[in-house]
Amino acid sequence: MGMNTRVTELLGIEVPIVQGAMARIANASLAGAVSEAGGLGIIACGGAPLAWIEEQVGMARSITSKPIGANVMLMDPNAGAVAELLAELRVDVITTGAGSPANYMQLWKDAGIKVVPVVASSALAARMERLGADAVVAEGTEAGGHIGELATMALIPAVCDAVSIPVIAAGGIANGRGIAAAFALGAEGVQIGTRFLTVDECTIADAYKDKVIKAKDSDTIVTGRGSGHPVRCLKNAFSRKARKLEDDLAANGDELEAMYVGSLVRAIDGDVDNGTMMAGQSAALVYERKAAAQVVAELMAEAQALGALDLGALAAANARRERARGASSAQ
């Protein structure tokens, strides 16, 4: 099952699968299980108390001796303190979102941490490379949670052409076919979130998991576009009401704000009617519950059966891109 790409070598993992940092969901139980299975588990730190973050990192390290990552939401008012704590804890990898990690890059580098920002455009990816990022996660709009505008099919090759550091594809990937497609587009790893919502080690309520398993391809909705913070989630009474209220933000802003408070926690606890069930479009490709190790093994087996992870072809493609980048720079 194991394989080597620049992503696996960089992150010290066995397979090129990174678990998505799902806020309030990606805890030690899930991250530890994914890392133990050979991928990279990520603990989501956005909005979390420092004591919880330290506890979860410790718990994950009790589950596995393999690399563990953490995600920092840079728009979090507490981001600075989180950044310093993760440096002290010396997590192996930090992924970032919702802002620039420039203020913390040297801090993390000095602690020996690999830094992998999540980006939604080739311009932002190039900027992260200039800042010293070790790799980038290029996330298409098919993803769950906070999203950009570009679709994965267009975004991944554009980012691969724009940077020389490894690219990890995200958005809409939930099976081996998706991994194969991502590698065909130039990525050397994938980030997967929604597929891991239903694994045994994910601690969300069974009702939430059941909604993901039953979801069809048209069962996600994007809220928050009017406020500039679009979020993809499953359709339910809550998300439909939110979209209706967004038609007149000036009149309904206060009601919307009150609605959103605690909405993700409600969903996690099992209130699937009145909570935000974050999930990507790939929920339609999730059919069952399994252990994380089974999911990782099956993802890799399917991708490899499709012949997608041909390292010779991957190296040749990287060389071609570098030649093209060099020619473009010389003009």
mmCIF file of C-alpha atoms in Angstrom:
data_model
loop_
_atom_site.group_PDB
_atom_site.id
_atom_site.type_symbol
_atom_site.label_atom_id
_atom_site.label_comp_id
_atom_site.label_asym_id
_atom_site.label_seq_id
_atom_site.Cartn_x
_atom_site.Cartn_y
_atom_site.Cartn_z
ATOM 1 C CA MET A 1 0.000 0.000 0.000
ATOM 2 C CA GLY A 2 2.821 2.418 0.790
ATOM 3 C CA MET A 3 4.318 4.645 -1.890
ATOM 4 C CA ASN A 4 6.734 7.531 -2.184
ATOM 5 C CA THR A 5 6.041 10.951 -3.650
ATOM 6 C CA ARG A 6 7.507 14.298 -2.700
ATOM 7 C CA VAL A 7 4.531 14.671 -0.343
ATOM 8 C CA THR A 8 5.171 11.419 1.522
ATOM 9 C CA GLU A 9 8.887 12.159 1.746
ATOM 10 C CA LEU A 10 8.296 15.716 2.959
ATOM 11 C CA LEU A 11 5.741 14.780 5.605
ATOM 12 C CA GLY A 12 7.276 11.469 6.661
ATOM 13 C CA ILE A 13 4.149 9.465 5.874
ATOM 14 C CA GLU A 14 3.554 6.184 4.064
ATOM 15 C CA VAL A 15 0.719 7.122 1.701
ATOM 16 C CA PRO A 16 -0.053 10.520 0.114
ATOM 17 C CA ILE A 17 -3.317 11.062 1.996
ATOM 18 C CA VAL A 18 -3.861 14.004 4.345
ATOM 19 C CA GLN A 19 -6.994 14.114 6.478
ATOM 20 C CA GLY A 20 -8.862 17.405 6.181
ATOM 21 C CA ALA A 21 -8.916 19.751 9.158
ATOM 22 C CA MET A 22 -12.638 19.833 9.888
ATOM 23 C CA ALA A 23 -13.425 22.363 12.599
ATOM 24 C CA ARG A 24 -14.729 20.878 15.858
ATOM 25 C CA ILE A 25 -14.617 17.434 14.217
ATOM 26 C CA ALA A 26 -10.963 16.618 13.518
ATOM 27 C CA ASN A 27 -9.760 15.672 16.989
ATOM 28 C CA ALA A 28 -7.165 13.249 18.366
ATOM 29 C CA SER A 29 -9.353 10.196 17.788
ATOM 30 C CA LEU A 30 -9.654 10.840 14.057
ATOM 31 C CA ALA A 31 -6.208 12.323 13.458
ATOM 32 C CA GLY A 32 -4.430 9.597 15.384
ATOM 33 C CA ALA A 33 -6.250 6.875 13.474
ATOM 34 C CA VAL A 34 -5.452 8.365 10.056
ATOM 35 C CA SER A 35 -1.790 8.837 10.936
ATOM 36 C CA GLU A 36 -1.543 5.312 12.298
ATOM 37 C CA ALA A 37 -3.028 4.076 9.017
ATOM 38 C CA GLY A 38 -0.143 5.676 7.115
ATOM 39 C CA GLY A 39 -1.586 9.050 6.137
ATOM 40 C CA LEU A 40 -1.359 12.370 7.956
ATOM 41 C CA GLY A 41 -3.965 13.113 10.590
ATOM 42 C CA ILE A 42 -4.733 16.763 11.280
ATOM 43 C CA ILE A 43 -6.137 18.218 14.505
ATOM 44 C CA ALA A 44 -8.358 21.254 13.782
ATOM 45 C CA CYS A 45 -7.437 24.063 16.172
ATOM 46 C CA GLY A 46 -9.709 26.857 14.925
ATOM 47 C CA GLY A 47 -11.700 28.351 17.799
ATOM 48 C CA ALA A 48 -10.395 25.751 20.239
ATOM 49 C CA PRO A 49 -9.057 26.533 23.734
ATOM 50 C CA LEU A 50 -5.305 26.129 24.150
ATOM 51 C CA ALA A 51 -5.770 23.485 26.830
ATOM 52 C CA TRP A 52 -7.904 21.409 24.452
ATOM 53 C CA ILE A 53 -5.294 21.662 21.697
ATOM 54 C CA GLU A 54 -2.499 20.528 24.005
ATOM 55 C CA GLU A 55 -4.661 17.681 25.294
ATOM 56 C CA GLN A 56 -5.555 16.516 21.768
ATOM 57 C CA VAL A 57 -1.960 16.563 20.550
ATOM 58 C CA GLY A 58 -0.981 14.463 23.554
ATOM 59 C CA MET A 59 -3.837 12.043 22.964
ATOM 60 C CA ALA A 60 -2.960 11.679 19.279
ATOM 61 C CA ARG A 61 0.627 10.894 20.192
ATOM 62 C CA SER A 62 -0.623 8.184 22.528
ATOM 63 C CA ILE A 63 -2.505 6.625 19.603
ATOM 64 C CA THR A 64 0.389 6.725 17.130
ATOM 65 C CA SER A 65 4.110 7.397 16.982
ATOM 66 C CA LYS A 66 3.763 8.536 13.366
ATOM 67 C CA PRO A 67 3.610 12.197 12.257
ATOM 68 C CA ILE A 68 0.699 14.322 13.481
ATOM 69 C CA GLY A 69 -0.433 17.644 12.058
ATOM 70 C CA ALA A 70 -2.516 20.572 13.232
ATOM 71 C CA ASN A 71 -4.463 23.264 11.415
ATOM 72 C CA VAL A 72 -4.429 26.976 12.291
ATOM 73 C CA MET A 73 -7.272 29.212 11.156
ATOM 74 C CA LEU A 74 -5.424 32.491 10.811
ATOM 75 C CA MET A 75 -8.578 34.624 11.116
ATOM 76 C CA ASP A 76 -9.019 33.226 14.627
ATOM 77 C CA PRO A 77 -8.374 36.070 17.140
ATOM 78 C CA ASN A 78 -6.341 33.565 19.150
ATOM 79 C CA ALA A 79 -4.195 32.468 16.190
ATOM 80 C CA GLY A 80 -0.992 33.911 17.618
ATOM 81 C CA ALA A 81 -1.269 31.966 20.853
ATOM 82 C CA VAL A 82 -2.189 28.793 18.949
ATOM 83 C CA ALA A 83 0.833 29.270 16.677
ATOM 84 C CA GLU A 84 3.169 29.558 19.650
ATOM 85 C CA LEU A 85 1.655 26.543 21.421
ATOM 86 C CA LEU A 86 2.014 24.323 18.349
ATOM 87 C CA ALA A 87 5.647 25.418 18.038
ATOM 88 C CA GLU A 88 6.221 24.442 21.671
ATOM 89 C CA LEU A 89 4.498 21.093 21.115
ATOM 90 C CA ARG A 90 6.529 20.579 17.937
ATOM 91 C CA VAL A 91 3.762 19.016 15.900
ATOM 92 C CA ASP A 92 5.149 17.594 12.677
ATOM 93 C CA VAL A 93 3.073 19.570 10.186
ATOM 94 C CA ILE A 94 0.922 22.700 10.304
ATOM 95 C CA THR A 95 -1.682 23.475 7.673
ATOM 96 C CA THR A 96 -3.180 26.961 7.578
ATOM 97 C CA GLY A 97 -6.291 28.613 6.241
ATOM 98 C CA ALA A 98 -8.100 31.961 6.158
ATOM 99 C CA GLY A 99 -5.082 34.221 5.963
ATOM 100 C CA SER A 100 -1.313 34.387 5.519
ATOM 101 C CA PRO A 101 1.069 32.467 7.820
ATOM 102 C CA ALA A 102 3.858 35.010 7.210
ATOM 103 C CA ASN A 103 3.962 36.147 10.849
ATOM 104 C CA TYR A 104 4.518 32.588 12.113
ATOM 105 C CA MET A 105 6.583 30.995 9.353
ATOM 106 C CA GLN A 106 9.972 31.488 11.011
ATOM 107 C CA LEU A 107 8.633 30.409 14.413
ATOM 108 C CA TRP A 108 7.408 27.129 12.957
ATOM 109 C CA LYS A 109 10.481 26.581 10.808
ATOM 110 C CA ASP A 110 12.725 27.046 13.862
ATOM 111 C CA ALA A 111 10.690 24.326 15.601
ATOM 112 C CA GLY A 112 11.282 21.941 12.693
ATOM 113 C CA ILE A 113 7.646 22.025 11.575
ATOM 114 C CA LYS A 114 6.592 21.616 7.940
ATOM 115 C CA VAL A 115 4.202 24.385 6.853
ATOM 116 C CA VAL A 116 1.499 23.619 4.284
ATOM 117 C CA PRO A 117 -0.998 26.441 3.621
ATOM 118 C CA VAL A 118 -4.398 25.742 2.074
ATOM 119 C CA VAL A 119 -4.915 27.899 -1.030
ATOM 120 C CA ALA A 120 -7.768 28.548 -3.443
ATOM 121 C CA SER A 121 -5.861 30.108 -6.353
ATOM 122 C CA SER A 122 -2.563 29.791 -8.189
ATOM 123 C CA ALA A 123 -1.607 33.362 -7.252
ATOM 124 C CA LEU A 124 -1.973 32.590 -3.563
ATOM 125 C CA ALA A 125 -0.045 29.338 -4.000
ATOM 126 C CA ALA A 126 2.866 31.221 -5.601
ATOM 127 C CA ARG A 127 2.809 33.734 -2.757
ATOM 128 C CA MET A 128 2.978 30.923 -0.183
ATOM 129 C CA GLU A 129 5.965 29.416 -1.984
ATOM 130 C CA ARG A 130 7.765 32.764 -1.820
ATOM 131 C CA LEU A 131 7.055 32.916 1.917
ATOM 132 C CA GLY A 132 8.783 29.561 2.371
ATOM 133 C CA ALA A 133 5.886 27.096 2.479
ATOM 134 C CA ASP A 134 6.998 23.475 2.138
ATOM 135 C CA ALA A 135 3.937 22.486 0.092
ATOM 136 C CA VAL A 136 0.407 23.729 -0.549
ATOM 137 C CA VAL A 137 -3.050 22.189 -0.366
ATOM 138 C CA ALA A 138 -5.013 23.423 -3.388
ATOM 139 C CA GLU A 139 -8.665 23.140 -2.402
ATOM 140 C CA GLY A 140 -11.466 23.311 -4.929
ATOM 141 C CA THR A 141 -14.940 24.643 -4.275
ATOM 142 C CA GLU A 142 -16.378 21.099 -4.087
ATOM 143 C CA ALA A 143 -14.968 20.812 -0.564
ATOM 144 C CA GLY A 144 -16.995 21.069 2.613
ATOM 145 C CA GLY A 145 -16.710 23.945 5.072
ATOM 146 C CA HIS A 146 -15.140 27.246 4.015
ATOM 147 C CA ILE A 147 -14.594 27.300 0.257
ATOM 148 C CA GLY A 148 -13.205 29.335 -2.617
ATOM 149 C CA GLU A 149 -14.634 29.727 -6.117
ATOM 150 C CA LEU A 150 -12.424 27.625 -8.395
ATOM 151 C CA ALA A 151 -13.311 23.995 -9.100
ATOM 152 C CA THR A 152 -10.712 21.308 -8.408
ATOM 153 C CA MET A 153 -10.414 20.336 -12.090
ATOM 154 C CA ALA A 154 -9.259 23.845 -13.036
ATOM 155 C CA LEU A 155 -7.420 24.727 -9.814
ATOM 156 C CA ILE A 156 -5.008 21.806 -9.451
ATOM 157 C CA PRO A 157 -3.208 22.044 -12.810
ATOM 158 C CA ALA A 158 -3.059 25.842 -12.515
ATOM 159 C CA VAL A 159 -1.400 25.598 -9.088
ATOM 160 C CA CYS A 160 0.945 22.824 -10.245
ATOM 161 C CA ASP A 161 2.095 25.063 -13.091
ATOM 162 C CA ALA A 162 2.547 28.040 -10.770
ATOM 163 C CA VAL A 163 4.771 26.498 -8.070
ATOM 164 C CA SER A 164 7.686 24.098 -7.777
ATOM 165 C CA ILE A 165 6.824 22.841 -4.275
ATOM 166 C CA PRO A 166 4.583 19.758 -3.914
ATOM 167 C CA VAL A 167 0.848 20.233 -4.443
ATOM 168 C CA ILE A 168 -1.795 18.361 -2.438
ATOM 169 C CA ALA A 169 -5.206 18.296 -4.133
ATOM 170 C CA ALA A 170 -8.437 18.740 -2.179
ATOM 171 C CA GLY A 171 -12.121 19.170 -2.934
ATOM 172 C CA GLY A 172 -14.444 16.420 -4.151
ATOM 173 C CA ILE A 173 -12.041 13.510 -3.530
ATOM 174 C CA ALA A 174 -13.532 10.529 -1.722
ATOM 175 C CA ASN A 175 -12.339 7.420 -3.552
ATOM 176 C CA GLY A 176 -9.459 5.990 -5.546
ATOM 177 C CA ARG A 177 -10.815 7.434 -8.764
ATOM 178 C CA GLY A 178 -10.585 10.904 -7.263
ATOM 179 C CA ILE A 179 -7.008 10.266 -6.169
ATOM 180 C CA ALA A 180 -6.160 9.028 -9.671
ATOM 181 C CA ALA A 181 -7.684 12.158 -11.171
ATOM 182 C CA ALA A 182 -5.761 14.407 -8.780
ATOM 183 C CA PHE A 183 -2.467 12.763 -9.730
ATOM 184 C CA ALA A 184 -3.335 13.047 -13.411
ATOM 185 C CA LEU A 185 -3.798 16.796 -12.855
ATOM 186 C CA GLY A 186 -0.317 17.055 -11.372
ATOM 187 C CA ALA A 187 -0.845 16.671 -7.627
ATOM 188 C CA GLU A 188 1.443 14.460 -5.526
ATOM 189 C CA GLY A 189 -0.946 13.960 -2.655
ATOM 190 C CA VAL A 190 -4.579 14.469 -1.701
ATOM 191 C CA GLN A 191 -6.444 15.942 1.237
ATOM 192 C CA ILE A 192 -9.702 14.205 2.101
ATOM 193 C CA GLY A 193 -12.263 15.381 4.637
ATOM 194 C CA THR A 194 -15.824 14.268 3.930
ATOM 195 C CA ARG A 195 -14.893 10.590 3.433
ATOM 196 C CA PHE A 196 -13.542 10.506 6.977
ATOM 197 C CA LEU A 197 -16.748 11.855 8.541
ATOM 198 C CA THR A 198 -18.247 8.371 8.680
ATOM 199 C CA VAL A 199 -15.250 6.394 9.938
ATOM 200 C CA ASP A 200 -15.484 4.695 13.318
ATOM 201 C CA GLU A 201 -12.926 7.027 14.884
ATOM 202 C CA CYS A 202 -14.789 10.202 13.922
ATOM 203 C CA THR A 203 -16.725 11.273 17.009
ATOM 204 C CA ILE A 204 -19.656 13.134 15.419
ATOM 205 C CA ALA A 205 -23.157 11.832 16.198
ATOM 206 C CA ASP A 206 -24.513 8.843 14.281
ATOM 207 C CA ALA A 207 -27.330 11.017 12.930
ATOM 208 C CA TYR A 208 -24.767 13.282 11.205
ATOM 209 C CA LYS A 209 -22.956 10.251 9.758
ATOM 210 C CA ASP A 210 -26.238 8.829 8.464
ATOM 211 C CA LYS A 211 -27.015 12.096 6.656
ATOM 212 C CA VAL A 212 -23.631 11.965 4.913
ATOM 213 C CA ILE A 213 -24.147 8.359 3.859
ATOM 214 C CA LYS A 214 -27.624 9.088 2.486
ATOM 215 C CA ALA A 215 -26.589 12.276 0.665
ATOM 216 C CA LYS A 216 -26.996 12.510 -3.097
ATOM 217 C CA ASP A 217 -24.924 14.648 -5.457
ATOM 218 C CA SER A 218 -27.378 17.548 -5.190
ATOM 219 C CA ASP A 219 -27.649 17.510 -1.406
ATOM 220 C CA THR A 220 -25.113 20.199 -0.485
ATOM 221 C CA ILE A 221 -25.723 23.931 -0.309
ATOM 222 C CA VAL A 222 -23.470 26.983 0.119
ATOM 223 C CA THR A 223 -24.395 29.555 2.745
ATOM 224 C CA GLY A 224 -22.592 32.782 3.628
ATOM 225 C CA ARG A 225 -21.757 34.039 0.143
ATOM 226 C CA GLY A 226 -23.316 37.401 0.891
ATOM 227 C CA SER A 227 -21.121 37.889 3.953
ATOM 228 C CA GLY A 228 -17.981 36.909 2.068
ATOM 229 C CA HIS A 229 -17.514 33.676 4.034
ATOM 230 C CA PRO A 230 -19.103 30.903 1.946
ATOM 231 C CA VAL A 231 -19.514 27.521 3.628
ATOM 232 C CA ARG A 232 -20.613 24.256 2.007
ATOM 233 C CA CYS A 233 -22.834 22.003 4.095
ATOM 234 C CA LEU A 234 -25.641 19.488 3.725
ATOM 235 C CA LYS A 235 -29.125 20.730 2.987
ATOM 236 C CA ASN A 236 -31.482 20.787 5.964
ATOM 237 C CA ALA A 237 -34.022 23.130 7.532
ATOM 238 C CA PHE A 238 -31.244 25.251 9.047
ATOM 239 C CA SER A 239 -29.241 25.796 5.841
ATOM 240 C CA ARG A 240 -32.340 26.498 3.742
ATOM 241 C CA LYS A 241 -33.530 29.109 6.240
ATOM 242 C CA ALA A 242 -30.055 30.672 6.297
ATOM 243 C CA ARG A 243 -30.002 30.974 2.520
ATOM 244 C CA LYS A 244 -33.450 32.595 2.554
ATOM 245 C CA LEU A 245 -32.410 35.130 5.190
ATOM 246 C CA GLU A 246 -29.250 35.930 3.225
ATOM 247 C CA ASP A 247 -31.403 37.414 0.466
ATOM 248 C CA ASP A 248 -31.715 40.502 2.673
ATOM 249 C CA LEU A 249 -28.638 40.703 4.874
ATOM 250 C CA ALA A 250 -29.353 44.274 5.948
ATOM 251 C CA ALA A 251 -32.670 43.267 7.501
ATOM 252 C CA ASN A 252 -31.754 39.784 8.695
ATOM 253 C CA GLY A 253 -28.100 40.096 9.716
ATOM 254 C CA ASP A 254 -28.722 39.916 13.458
ATOM 255 C CA GLU A 255 -31.018 36.895 13.142
ATOM 256 C CA LEU A 256 -28.483 35.108 10.942
ATOM 257 C CA GLU A 257 -25.663 35.789 13.352
ATOM 258 C CA ALA A 258 -27.705 34.384 16.221
ATOM 259 C CA MET A 259 -28.585 31.316 14.144
ATOM 260 C CA TYR A 260 -24.961 30.501 13.391
ATOM 261 C CA VAL A 261 -23.806 30.621 17.002
ATOM 262 C CA GLY A 262 -23.238 27.009 18.046
ATOM 263 C CA SER A 263 -24.728 25.609 14.846
ATOM 264 C CA LEU A 264 -21.799 23.303 14.056
ATOM 265 C CA VAL A 265 -21.728 21.936 17.591
ATOM 266 C CA ARG A 266 -25.458 21.239 17.366
ATOM 267 C CA ALA A 267 -24.896 19.158 14.239
ATOM 268 C CA ILE A 268 -21.954 17.318 15.774
ATOM 269 C CA ASP A 269 -24.133 16.464 18.767
ATOM 270 C CA GLY A 270 -26.850 15.052 16.501
ATOM 271 C CA ASP A 271 -29.282 17.912 15.801
ATOM 272 C CA VAL A 272 -29.288 17.431 12.040
ATOM 273 C CA ASP A 273 -32.254 19.756 11.499
ATOM 274 C CA ASN A 274 -31.005 22.857 13.304
ATOM 275 C CA GLY A 275 -27.240 22.566 12.884
ATOM 276 C CA THR A 276 -24.610 23.162 10.203
ATOM 277 C CA MET A 277 -23.630 19.768 8.824
ATOM 278 C CA MET A 278 -20.443 20.700 6.994
ATOM 279 C CA ALA A 279 -19.721 18.285 4.139
ATOM 280 C CA GLY A 280 -18.435 18.440 0.591
ATOM 281 C CA GLN A 281 -20.025 17.385 -2.672
ATOM 282 C CA SER A 282 -18.204 14.072 -2.341
ATOM 283 C CA ALA A 283 -20.718 13.083 0.352
ATOM 284 C CA ALA A 284 -22.585 11.480 -2.552
ATOM 285 C CA LEU A 285 -19.647 9.058 -2.881
ATOM 286 C CA VAL A 286 -19.657 7.974 0.768
ATOM 287 C CA TYR A 287 -21.747 4.847 1.238
ATOM 288 C CA GLU A 288 -20.718 3.156 4.467
ATOM 289 C CA ARG A 289 -18.997 3.261 7.814
ATOM 290 C CA LYS A 290 -15.590 1.687 8.276
ATOM 291 C CA ALA A 291 -12.462 2.082 10.345
ATOM 292 C CA ALA A 292 -10.043 4.750 9.167
ATOM 293 C CA ALA A 293 -7.401 2.127 8.373
ATOM 294 C CA GLN A 294 -9.831 0.314 6.067
ATOM 295 C CA VAL A 295 -10.689 3.525 4.265
ATOM 296 C CA VAL A 296 -7.045 4.487 3.734
ATOM 297 C CA ALA A 297 -6.171 1.001 2.473
ATOM 298 C CA GLU A 298 -9.123 0.904 0.070
ATOM 299 C CA LEU A 299 -8.416 4.405 -1.272
ATOM 300 C CA MET A 300 -4.840 3.470 -2.081
ATOM 301 C CA ALA A 301 -5.715 0.051 -3.510
ATOM 302 C CA GLU A 302 -8.242 1.563 -5.915
ATOM 303 C CA ALA A 303 -5.920 4.363 -6.979
ATOM 304 C CA GLN A 304 -3.056 1.967 -7.580
ATOM 305 C CA ALA A 305 -5.290 -0.472 -9.468
ATOM 306 C CA LEU A 306 -6.085 2.350 -11.873
ATOM 307 C CA GLY A 307 -2.383 2.752 -12.559
ATOM 308 C CA ALA A 308 -2.551 6.378 -11.519
ATOM 309 C CA LEU A 309 0.373 6.437 -9.121
ATOM 310 C CA ASP A 310 3.132 5.803 -11.652
ATOM 311 C CA LEU A 311 6.125 7.488 -10.059
ATOM 312 C CA GLY A 312 8.144 7.467 -13.270
ATOM 313 C CA ALA A 313 5.375 9.310 -15.091
ATOM 314 C CA LEU A 314 4.982 11.657 -12.130
ATOM 315 C CA ALA A 315 8.681 12.538 -12.160
ATOM 316 C CA ALA A 316 8.571 13.121 -15.921
ATOM 317 C CA ALA A 317 5.542 15.399 -15.571
ATOM 318 C CA ASN A 318 7.279 17.397 -12.835
ATOM 319 C CA ALA A 319 10.342 17.780 -15.033
ATOM 320 C CA ARG A 320 8.213 19.010 -17.933
ATOM 321 C CA ARG A 321 6.519 21.592 -15.716
ATOM 322 C CA GLU A 322 9.858 22.840 -14.426
ATOM 323 C CA ARG A 323 11.183 23.207 -17.965
ATOM 324 C CA ALA A 324 8.074 25.114 -18.933
ATOM 325 C CA ARG A 325 8.391 27.371 -15.881
ATOM 326 C CA GLY A 326 12.044 28.043 -16.746
ATOM 327 C CA ALA A 327 11.214 28.885 -20.344
ATOM 328 C CA SER A 328 8.428 31.215 -19.249
ATOM 329 C CA SER A 329 10.711 33.021 -16.788
ATOM 330 C CA ALA A 330 13.360 33.498 -19.471
ATOM 331 C CA GLN A 331 10.983 35.289 -21.803
#
